Amino acid sequence: GGAVPGVAVYHGYGGRAPRPLELYPLAAQGVAVLAMDCRAQDGESSDRVGRDAGHFAGWMTDGVRDPEQYYYRYVYADAVRALEVLCSQPGVDGSRVAVTGISQGGGLSLAAAALSDRPCFVWSDIPFLCDIRRGVEVAPRGPYVEVSDFLRRWPGLEEQTWSTIAYVDLLNLADRVTCPTVVTVGLWDDICPPSTIYGTFRRLGSTDKQLKVQPFHRHELSYEIGEERLVALLDALGAQRAS
């Protein structure tokens, strides 16, 4: 009996929300889980925002000509709204809600914690959208390359592009994250380079923050990190772990 804690889960770039079996380890411990599809990616959610111009393949430059139309402006709002939906469910204790995700999902976890006071804990794995300009400069592959490809075709839009992206860059929002936070980073990561994550981590407003370094990993996670994440989420939420 009684209200249960909750976790909002955000997925990686171009993916979809984790399926129920993937979320079972949390649900089996009595945690309510909400997994969000990012609009127009590989899930069931569409994007009905009308934009005035095209963009390079992917979502990094979708609407970048205007901050009001930028794709990630809406995705960040979706991430916060997902938290509100989770907290509004009957039987969910809105004071015990955490956020987590990998890559894009790790970035959205930080964004949700920056833009909402709902989360009591963040576990952000190898987060994307951190120090985006640095990522565009040094990442040899992955979504950051979309921006350099776009600017190669539209050099006159460089100033506007950086101005728009600055609104969603987690480097600029990090000081608003004040709840306990764990961030992971792979030192061989060539999609979300470690330098982008380090800079954002240093700016986190939380006084209780931890950076877990995987010295030999690329854009991936060890099994052990997955175990640690599960235990940390349960402990932070005060969930009673099954023996």
Coordinates of C-alpha atoms in Angstrom, one line a residue:
G1 CA 0.0 0.0 0.0
G2 CA 0.9 3.7 -0.2
A3 CA 2.3 5.8 -3.0
V4 CA 5.2 4.5 -5.0
P5 CA 8.2 6.4 -6.4
G6 CA 8.7 7.0 -10.1
V7 CA 11.3 7.2 -12.8
A8 CA 11.1 9.0 -16.2
V9 CA 13.3 7.4 -18.8
Y10 CA 14.5 9.1 -22.0
H11 CA 16.0 7.3 -25.0
G12 CA 19.0 7.8 -27.3
Y13 CA 19.1 9.8 -30.6
G14 CA 17.0 8.3 -33.3
G15 CA 15.6 5.6 -31.0
R16 CA 12.4 4.9 -29.2
A17 CA 11.3 4.5 -25.6
P18 CA 12.6 1.3 -24.0
R19 CA 10.1 -1.6 -24.2
P20 CA 8.4 -2.9 -21.0
L21 CA 10.8 -5.9 -20.6
E22 CA 13.7 -3.5 -20.6
L23 CA 12.1 -1.5 -17.8
Y24 CA 11.2 -4.5 -15.7
P25 CA 14.2 -4.3 -13.2
L26 CA 12.7 -1.0 -11.9
A27 CA 9.1 -2.0 -12.1
A28 CA 9.8 -5.2 -10.3
Q29 CA 11.0 -3.2 -7.3
G30 CA 7.8 -1.3 -7.1
V31 CA 8.8 1.8 -9.1
A32 CA 6.4 3.4 -11.5
V33 CA 8.2 4.0 -14.9
L34 CA 7.3 6.4 -17.7
A35 CA 9.4 6.1 -20.9
M36 CA 9.0 8.9 -23.3
D37 CA 9.2 8.7 -27.1
C38 CA 11.0 11.8 -28.6
R39 CA 8.8 13.3 -31.2
A40 CA 9.3 12.2 -34.8
Q41 CA 12.2 9.8 -34.0
D42 CA 11.8 6.0 -34.1
G43 CA 8.8 5.7 -31.7
E44 CA 5.1 6.3 -32.1
S45 CA 5.2 10.1 -31.5
S46 CA 4.9 12.5 -34.4
D47 CA 6.0 16.2 -34.6
R48 CA 3.3 18.5 -35.9
V49 CA 5.2 21.7 -35.5
G50 CA 5.2 23.6 -38.8
R51 CA 8.7 25.1 -39.5
D52 CA 9.5 27.7 -42.1
A53 CA 12.6 26.1 -43.7
G54 CA 14.4 22.8 -44.2
H55 CA 17.3 21.3 -42.3
F56 CA 20.1 18.8 -42.7
A57 CA 19.1 15.1 -42.2
G58 CA 18.5 14.4 -38.5
W59 CA 17.2 16.7 -35.9
M60 CA 20.1 18.9 -34.7
T61 CA 19.4 21.6 -37.3
D62 CA 15.6 21.2 -37.5
G63 CA 14.2 24.7 -37.0
V64 CA 17.6 26.1 -36.1
R65 CA 16.9 29.3 -37.9
D66 CA 14.5 30.4 -35.2
P67 CA 14.7 29.6 -31.5
E68 CA 10.9 29.5 -31.3
Q69 CA 10.8 26.7 -33.9
Y70 CA 13.9 24.7 -32.8
Y71 CA 13.3 21.0 -32.5
Y72 CA 14.9 20.6 -29.1
R73 CA 12.9 23.5 -27.6
Y74 CA 9.9 21.2 -28.0
V75 CA 11.7 18.0 -26.9
Y76 CA 12.8 19.7 -23.7
A77 CA 9.2 20.8 -23.1
D78 CA 8.1 17.2 -23.8
A79 CA 10.6 15.9 -21.2
V80 CA 9.3 18.2 -18.5
R81 CA 5.7 17.4 -19.5
A82 CA 6.5 13.7 -19.2
L83 CA 7.5 14.3 -15.6
E84 CA 4.2 16.0 -14.9
V85 CA 2.3 13.1 -16.4
L86 CA 4.2 10.6 -14.3
C87 CA 3.7 12.6 -11.1
S88 CA -0.1 13.0 -11.9
Q89 CA -0.7 9.2 -12.0
P90 CA -2.7 7.8 -9.1
G91 CA -0.5 6.1 -6.6
V92 CA 2.7 7.9 -7.6
D93 CA 4.6 9.9 -5.0
G94 CA 5.5 13.1 -6.8
S95 CA 8.2 13.9 -4.2
R96 CA 10.1 10.8 -5.1
V97 CA 10.7 11.0 -8.8
A98 CA 14.0 10.5 -10.7
V99 CA 15.1 10.9 -14.3
T100 CA 17.6 8.8 -16.3
G101 CA 18.6 8.1 -19.9
I102 CA 21.6 7.3 -22.1
S103 CA 23.2 9.7 -24.7
Q104 CA 20.3 11.9 -25.9
G105 CA 18.4 10.5 -23.0
G106 CA 21.2 11.4 -20.6
G107 CA 21.0 15.0 -21.9
L108 CA 17.2 15.1 -21.6
S109 CA 17.5 13.9 -18.0
L110 CA 19.7 16.9 -17.2
A111 CA 17.4 19.2 -19.2
A112 CA 14.4 17.9 -17.2
A113 CA 16.2 18.5 -13.9
A114 CA 17.2 22.0 -15.0
L115 CA 13.7 23.0 -16.1
S116 CA 11.7 21.3 -13.4
D117 CA 11.9 21.0 -9.7
R118 CA 10.3 17.5 -9.8
P119 CA 13.3 15.3 -10.0
C120 CA 15.0 14.3 -6.7
F121 CA 17.8 12.4 -8.4
V122 CA 19.4 12.3 -11.9
W123 CA 21.5 9.5 -13.4
S124 CA 22.7 10.7 -16.8
D125 CA 24.7 8.3 -18.9
I126 CA 27.2 9.6 -21.5
P127 CA 25.0 12.7 -22.1
F128 CA 24.5 14.3 -25.5
L129 CA 23.7 18.0 -25.9
C130 CA 26.5 19.1 -23.5
D131 CA 28.8 21.9 -24.7
I132 CA 27.3 21.5 -28.2
R133 CA 29.7 23.8 -30.0
R134 CA 32.7 21.9 -28.6
G135 CA 31.0 18.7 -29.8
V136 CA 30.6 20.0 -33.3
E137 CA 34.3 21.1 -33.3
V138 CA 35.8 17.7 -32.2
A139 CA 33.3 14.8 -32.7
P140 CA 34.2 12.9 -35.8
R141 CA 30.8 11.1 -36.1
G142 CA 27.3 11.2 -34.7
P143 CA 24.7 13.9 -34.5
Y144 CA 27.0 16.8 -33.9
V145 CA 28.3 16.3 -37.4
E146 CA 24.9 17.3 -38.7
V147 CA 25.6 20.9 -37.6
S148 CA 28.9 21.1 -39.4
D149 CA 27.4 19.6 -42.5
F150 CA 24.6 22.1 -42.3
L151 CA 26.9 25.1 -41.9
R152 CA 29.1 23.9 -44.7
R153 CA 26.1 24.4 -47.0
W154 CA 24.7 27.5 -45.2
P155 CA 27.8 29.5 -43.9
G156 CA 25.7 32.6 -43.7
L157 CA 23.6 31.0 -41.0
E158 CA 26.5 30.3 -38.6
E159 CA 25.8 33.1 -36.1
Q160 CA 22.0 32.3 -36.0
T161 CA 22.7 28.6 -35.6
W162 CA 25.0 29.1 -32.6
S163 CA 22.6 31.6 -31.1
T164 CA 19.6 29.2 -31.3
I165 CA 21.6 26.2 -30.1
A166 CA 22.8 28.2 -27.0
Y167 CA 19.2 28.1 -25.7
V168 CA 19.3 24.3 -25.3
D169 CA 23.0 23.7 -24.7
L170 CA 23.2 22.0 -21.3
L171 CA 26.5 23.8 -20.6
N172 CA 24.2 26.9 -20.2
L173 CA 21.5 25.1 -18.1
A174 CA 23.8 23.0 -15.9
D175 CA 23.8 25.4 -13.0
R176 CA 20.0 24.9 -12.7
V177 CA 20.4 21.2 -11.8
T178 CA 20.5 21.2 -8.0
C179 CA 19.4 17.7 -7.1
P180 CA 21.9 14.8 -6.5
T181 CA 23.3 13.9 -9.9
V182 CA 25.5 11.1 -11.3
V183 CA 27.0 11.5 -14.8
T184 CA 29.0 8.8 -16.7
V185 CA 31.6 9.4 -19.4
G186 CA 33.6 7.2 -21.7
L187 CA 37.1 8.5 -22.4
W188 CA 37.2 7.0 -25.9
D189 CA 33.7 8.4 -26.8
D190 CA 33.8 9.9 -30.2
I191 CA 30.1 10.7 -30.4
C192 CA 29.7 12.6 -27.1
P193 CA 33.4 13.5 -26.5
P194 CA 34.5 13.6 -22.8
S195 CA 35.5 17.2 -23.0
T196 CA 31.9 18.2 -23.7
I197 CA 30.7 16.2 -20.7
Y198 CA 33.4 17.4 -18.3
G199 CA 32.6 21.1 -18.9
T200 CA 28.9 20.6 -18.3
F201 CA 29.5 18.5 -15.2
R202 CA 31.7 21.1 -13.7
R203 CA 28.9 23.7 -14.0
L204 CA 26.2 21.5 -12.4
G205 CA 24.5 23.4 -9.5
S206 CA 24.2 20.3 -7.4
T207 CA 26.5 20.0 -4.3
D208 CA 26.0 16.3 -4.5
K209 CA 27.3 15.2 -7.9
Q210 CA 29.5 12.3 -9.0
L211 CA 31.3 11.7 -12.3
K212 CA 31.8 8.0 -13.2
V213 CA 34.6 7.6 -15.7
Q214 CA 34.9 4.6 -18.0
P215 CA 38.5 4.8 -19.1
F216 CA 38.3 2.3 -21.9
H217 CA 34.8 2.8 -23.3
R218 CA 33.6 4.5 -26.4
H219 CA 29.9 5.6 -26.7
E220 CA 28.7 2.6 -24.7
L221 CA 28.2 1.4 -21.1
S222 CA 29.6 -1.4 -19.1
Y223 CA 27.3 -4.0 -17.5
E224 CA 28.5 -2.8 -14.1
I225 CA 27.4 0.7 -14.8
G226 CA 23.9 -0.6 -15.5
E227 CA 23.9 -2.4 -12.1
E228 CA 25.1 0.7 -10.3
R229 CA 22.4 2.8 -12.0
L230 CA 19.7 0.5 -10.8
V231 CA 20.9 0.4 -7.2
A232 CA 21.5 4.1 -7.1
L233 CA 18.0 4.9 -8.4
L234 CA 16.3 2.6 -5.9
D235 CA 18.3 4.0 -3.0
A236 CA 17.7 7.6 -4.1
L237 CA 13.9 6.9 -4.3
G238 CA 13.8 5.0 -1.0
A239 CA 12.5 2.0 -2.8
Q240 CA 12.6 -1.3 -0.9
R241 CA 14.9 -3.6 -2.8
A242 CA 13.8 -7.2 -3.1
S243 CA 16.4 -9.6 -1.7

